[in-house]
CSV table of C-alpha atoms and ligand atoms in Angstrom, one decimal:
chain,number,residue,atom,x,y,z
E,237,UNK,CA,-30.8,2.4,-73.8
E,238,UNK,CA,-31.1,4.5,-70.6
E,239,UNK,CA,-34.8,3.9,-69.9
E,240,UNK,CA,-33.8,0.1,-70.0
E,241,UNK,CA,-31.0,0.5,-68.0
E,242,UNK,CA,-32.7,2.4,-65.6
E,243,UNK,CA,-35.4,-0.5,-65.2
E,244,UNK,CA,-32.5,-3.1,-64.5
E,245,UNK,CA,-31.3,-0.8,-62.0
E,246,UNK,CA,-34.4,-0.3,-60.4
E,247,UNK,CA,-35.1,-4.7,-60.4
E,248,UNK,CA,-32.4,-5.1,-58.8
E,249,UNK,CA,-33.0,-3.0,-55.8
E,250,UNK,CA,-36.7,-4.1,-55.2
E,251,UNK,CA,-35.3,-7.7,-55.8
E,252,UNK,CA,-32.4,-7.1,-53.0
E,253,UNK,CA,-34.8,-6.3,-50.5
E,254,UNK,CA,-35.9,-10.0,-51.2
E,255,UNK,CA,-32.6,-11.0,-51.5
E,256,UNK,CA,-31.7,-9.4,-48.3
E,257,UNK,CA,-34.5,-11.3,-46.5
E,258,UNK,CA,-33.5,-14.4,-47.7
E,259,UNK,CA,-30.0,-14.1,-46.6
E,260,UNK,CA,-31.1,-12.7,-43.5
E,261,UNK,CA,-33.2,-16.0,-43.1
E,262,UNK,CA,-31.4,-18.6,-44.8
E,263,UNK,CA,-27.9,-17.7,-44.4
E,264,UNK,CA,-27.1,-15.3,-41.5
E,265,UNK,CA,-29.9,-17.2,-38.8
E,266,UNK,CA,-28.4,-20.3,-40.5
E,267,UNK,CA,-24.7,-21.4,-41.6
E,268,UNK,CA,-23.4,-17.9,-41.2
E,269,UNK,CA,-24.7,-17.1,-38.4
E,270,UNK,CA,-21.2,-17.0,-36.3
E,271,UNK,CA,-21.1,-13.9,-38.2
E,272,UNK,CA,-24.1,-12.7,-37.4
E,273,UNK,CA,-24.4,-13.5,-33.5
E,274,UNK,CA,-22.6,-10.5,-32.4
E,275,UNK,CA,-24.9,-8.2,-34.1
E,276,UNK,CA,-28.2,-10.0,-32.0
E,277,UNK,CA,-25.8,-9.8,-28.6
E,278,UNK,CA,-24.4,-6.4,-28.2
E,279,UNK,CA,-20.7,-6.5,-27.8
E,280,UNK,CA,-18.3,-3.4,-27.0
E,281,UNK,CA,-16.7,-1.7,-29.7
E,282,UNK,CA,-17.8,-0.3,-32.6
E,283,UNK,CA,-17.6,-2.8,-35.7
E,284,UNK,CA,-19.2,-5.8,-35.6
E,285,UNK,CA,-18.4,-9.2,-37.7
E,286,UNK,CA,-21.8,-8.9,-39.0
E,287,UNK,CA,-20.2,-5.7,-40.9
E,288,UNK,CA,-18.7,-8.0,-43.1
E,289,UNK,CA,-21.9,-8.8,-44.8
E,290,UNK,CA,-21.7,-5.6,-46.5
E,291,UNK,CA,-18.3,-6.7,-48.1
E,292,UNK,CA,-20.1,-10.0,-49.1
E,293,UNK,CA,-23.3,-8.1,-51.0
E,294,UNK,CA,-20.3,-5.8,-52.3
E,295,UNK,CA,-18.7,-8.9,-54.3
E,296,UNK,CA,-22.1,-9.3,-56.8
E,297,UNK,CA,-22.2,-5.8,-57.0
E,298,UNK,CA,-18.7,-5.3,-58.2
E,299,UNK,CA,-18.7,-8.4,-60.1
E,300,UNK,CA,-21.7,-7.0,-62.1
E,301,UNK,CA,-20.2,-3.4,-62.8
E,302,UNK,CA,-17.0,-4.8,-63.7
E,303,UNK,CA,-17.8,-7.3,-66.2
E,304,UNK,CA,-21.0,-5.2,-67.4
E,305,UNK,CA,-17.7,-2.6,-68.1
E,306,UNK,CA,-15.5,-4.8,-69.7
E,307,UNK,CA,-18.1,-6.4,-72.0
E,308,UNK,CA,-20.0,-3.5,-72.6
E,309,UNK,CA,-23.0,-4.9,-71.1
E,310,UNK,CA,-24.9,-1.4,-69.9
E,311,UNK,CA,-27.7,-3.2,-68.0
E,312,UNK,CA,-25.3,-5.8,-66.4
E,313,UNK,CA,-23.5,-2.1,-64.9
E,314,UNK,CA,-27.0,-0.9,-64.0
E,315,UNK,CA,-27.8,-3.8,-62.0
E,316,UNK,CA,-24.6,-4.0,-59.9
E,317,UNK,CA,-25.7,-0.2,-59.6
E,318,UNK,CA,-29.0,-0.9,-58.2
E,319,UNK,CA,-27.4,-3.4,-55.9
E,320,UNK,CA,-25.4,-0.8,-54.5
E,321,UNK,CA,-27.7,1.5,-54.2
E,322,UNK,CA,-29.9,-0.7,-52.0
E,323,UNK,CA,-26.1,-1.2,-49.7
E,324,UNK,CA,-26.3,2.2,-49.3
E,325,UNK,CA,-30.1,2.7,-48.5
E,326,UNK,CA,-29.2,-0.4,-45.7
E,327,UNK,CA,-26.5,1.0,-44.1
E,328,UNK,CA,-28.3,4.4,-43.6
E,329,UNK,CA,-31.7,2.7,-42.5
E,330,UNK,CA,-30.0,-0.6,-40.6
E,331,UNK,CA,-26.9,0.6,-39.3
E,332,UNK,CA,-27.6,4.7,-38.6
E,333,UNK,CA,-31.6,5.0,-38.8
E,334,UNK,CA,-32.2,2.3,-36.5
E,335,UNK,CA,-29.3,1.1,-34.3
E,336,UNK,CA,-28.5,4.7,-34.2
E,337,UNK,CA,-24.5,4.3,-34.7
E,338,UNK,CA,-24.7,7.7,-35.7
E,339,UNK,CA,-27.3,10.1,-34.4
E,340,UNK,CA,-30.3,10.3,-37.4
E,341,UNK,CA,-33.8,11.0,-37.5
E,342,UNK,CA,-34.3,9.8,-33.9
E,343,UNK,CA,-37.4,11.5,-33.1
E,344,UNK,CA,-39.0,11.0,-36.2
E,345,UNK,CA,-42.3,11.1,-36.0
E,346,UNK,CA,-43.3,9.5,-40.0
E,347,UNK,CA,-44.9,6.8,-39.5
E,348,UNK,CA,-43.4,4.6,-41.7
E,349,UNK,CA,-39.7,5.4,-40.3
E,350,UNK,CA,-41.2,4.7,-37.3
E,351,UNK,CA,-42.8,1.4,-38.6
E,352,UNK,CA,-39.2,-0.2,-40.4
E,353,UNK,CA,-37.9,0.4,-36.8
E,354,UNK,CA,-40.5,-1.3,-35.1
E,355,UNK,CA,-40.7,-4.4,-37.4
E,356,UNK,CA,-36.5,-4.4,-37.1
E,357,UNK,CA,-36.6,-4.1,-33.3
E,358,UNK,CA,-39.1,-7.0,-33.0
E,359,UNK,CA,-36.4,-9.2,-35.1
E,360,UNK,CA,-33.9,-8.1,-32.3
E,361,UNK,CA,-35.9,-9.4,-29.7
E,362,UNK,CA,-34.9,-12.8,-30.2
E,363,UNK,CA,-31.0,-12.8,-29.1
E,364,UNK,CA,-30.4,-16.4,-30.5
E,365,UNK,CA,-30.2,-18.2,-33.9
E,366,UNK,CA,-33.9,-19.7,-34.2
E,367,UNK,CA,-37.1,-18.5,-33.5
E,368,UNK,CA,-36.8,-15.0,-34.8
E,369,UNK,CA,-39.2,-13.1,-37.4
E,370,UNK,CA,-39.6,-10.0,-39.6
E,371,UNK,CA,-36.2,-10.2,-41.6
E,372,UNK,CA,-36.7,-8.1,-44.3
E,373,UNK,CA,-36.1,-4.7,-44.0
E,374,UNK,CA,-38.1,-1.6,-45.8
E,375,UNK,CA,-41.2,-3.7,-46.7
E,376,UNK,CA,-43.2,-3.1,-43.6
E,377,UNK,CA,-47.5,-4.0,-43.7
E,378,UNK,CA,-50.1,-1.2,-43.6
E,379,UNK,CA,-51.1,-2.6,-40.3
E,380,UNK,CA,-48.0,-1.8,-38.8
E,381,UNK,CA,-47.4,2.0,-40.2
E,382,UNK,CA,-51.2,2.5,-39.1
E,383,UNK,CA,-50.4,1.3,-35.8
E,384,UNK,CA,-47.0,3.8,-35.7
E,385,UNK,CA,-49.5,7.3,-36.5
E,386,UNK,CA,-49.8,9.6,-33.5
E,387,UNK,CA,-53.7,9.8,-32.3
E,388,UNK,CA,-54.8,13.2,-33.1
E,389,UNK,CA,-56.4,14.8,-30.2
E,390,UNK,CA,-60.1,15.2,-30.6
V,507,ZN,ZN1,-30.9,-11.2,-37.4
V,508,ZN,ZN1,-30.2,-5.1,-36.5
């Protein structure tokens, strides 16, 4: 059923966000976070060993389009699409959007673009392993998009 399929793949990319967060929190600020370090403390050259988080969000993803495949599982396939889909909506609003590896959307002027940015710059402003907030990604609060609107001039 498409309509169900579709709703799997649409869990499973709200749920990454979480799941992003969590790993963020948990795993790259914590026992991973020699892989993380280099990303907090900018280091010449272009790739960083935090890249190799998207290879390790790519396993679950391929794991669930494979077997979903093999076993006919449509939803299972759906869901390892969803989780990819949300890899691809990180890269282009982590790595490009924000760290601006690639030129895009620099001057925006949207105020929730603006807002992801802010929230993701104060995580960078702690340059160790403890101590530092806001690790999820697109959820950003109304406070904060409010805060990013330009002042109309009276
Ligand atoms: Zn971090
Ligand atoms: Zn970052």
């Amino acid at each position: 059923m498409v309509t169900v399929d579709l709703i799997f793949g649409i869990t499973a990319y709200i749920s990454m966000e979480g799941a992003a967060w969590a790993a963020h929190k948990y795993l790259m600020h914590g026992p991973l976070w020699f892989l993380h370090s280099d990303h907090h403390t900018k280091e010449p050259g272009f790739f960083e060993k935090n890249d190799f988080f998207f290879l390790i969000f790519a396993i679950p993803s391929w794991l669930c389009i494979m077997l979903g495949m093999i076993y006919g599982v449509s939803e299972s396939v759906a869901f390892g699409y969803g989780i990819a889909a949300y890899g691809l909506t990180y890269f282009l609003v982590h790595e490009i959007f924000i760290h601006q590896r690639f030129r895009f959307l620099r001057n925006t002027t949207n105020p929730y673009f603006k807002a992801v940015r802010l929230k993701h710059k104060l995580h960078h402003k702690n340059l160790d392993q403890h101590g530092a907030e806001h690790f999820g990604l697109l959820w950003v609060s109304r406070e904060l998009i409010n805060s990013q609107r330009t002042k109309k001039q009276p």
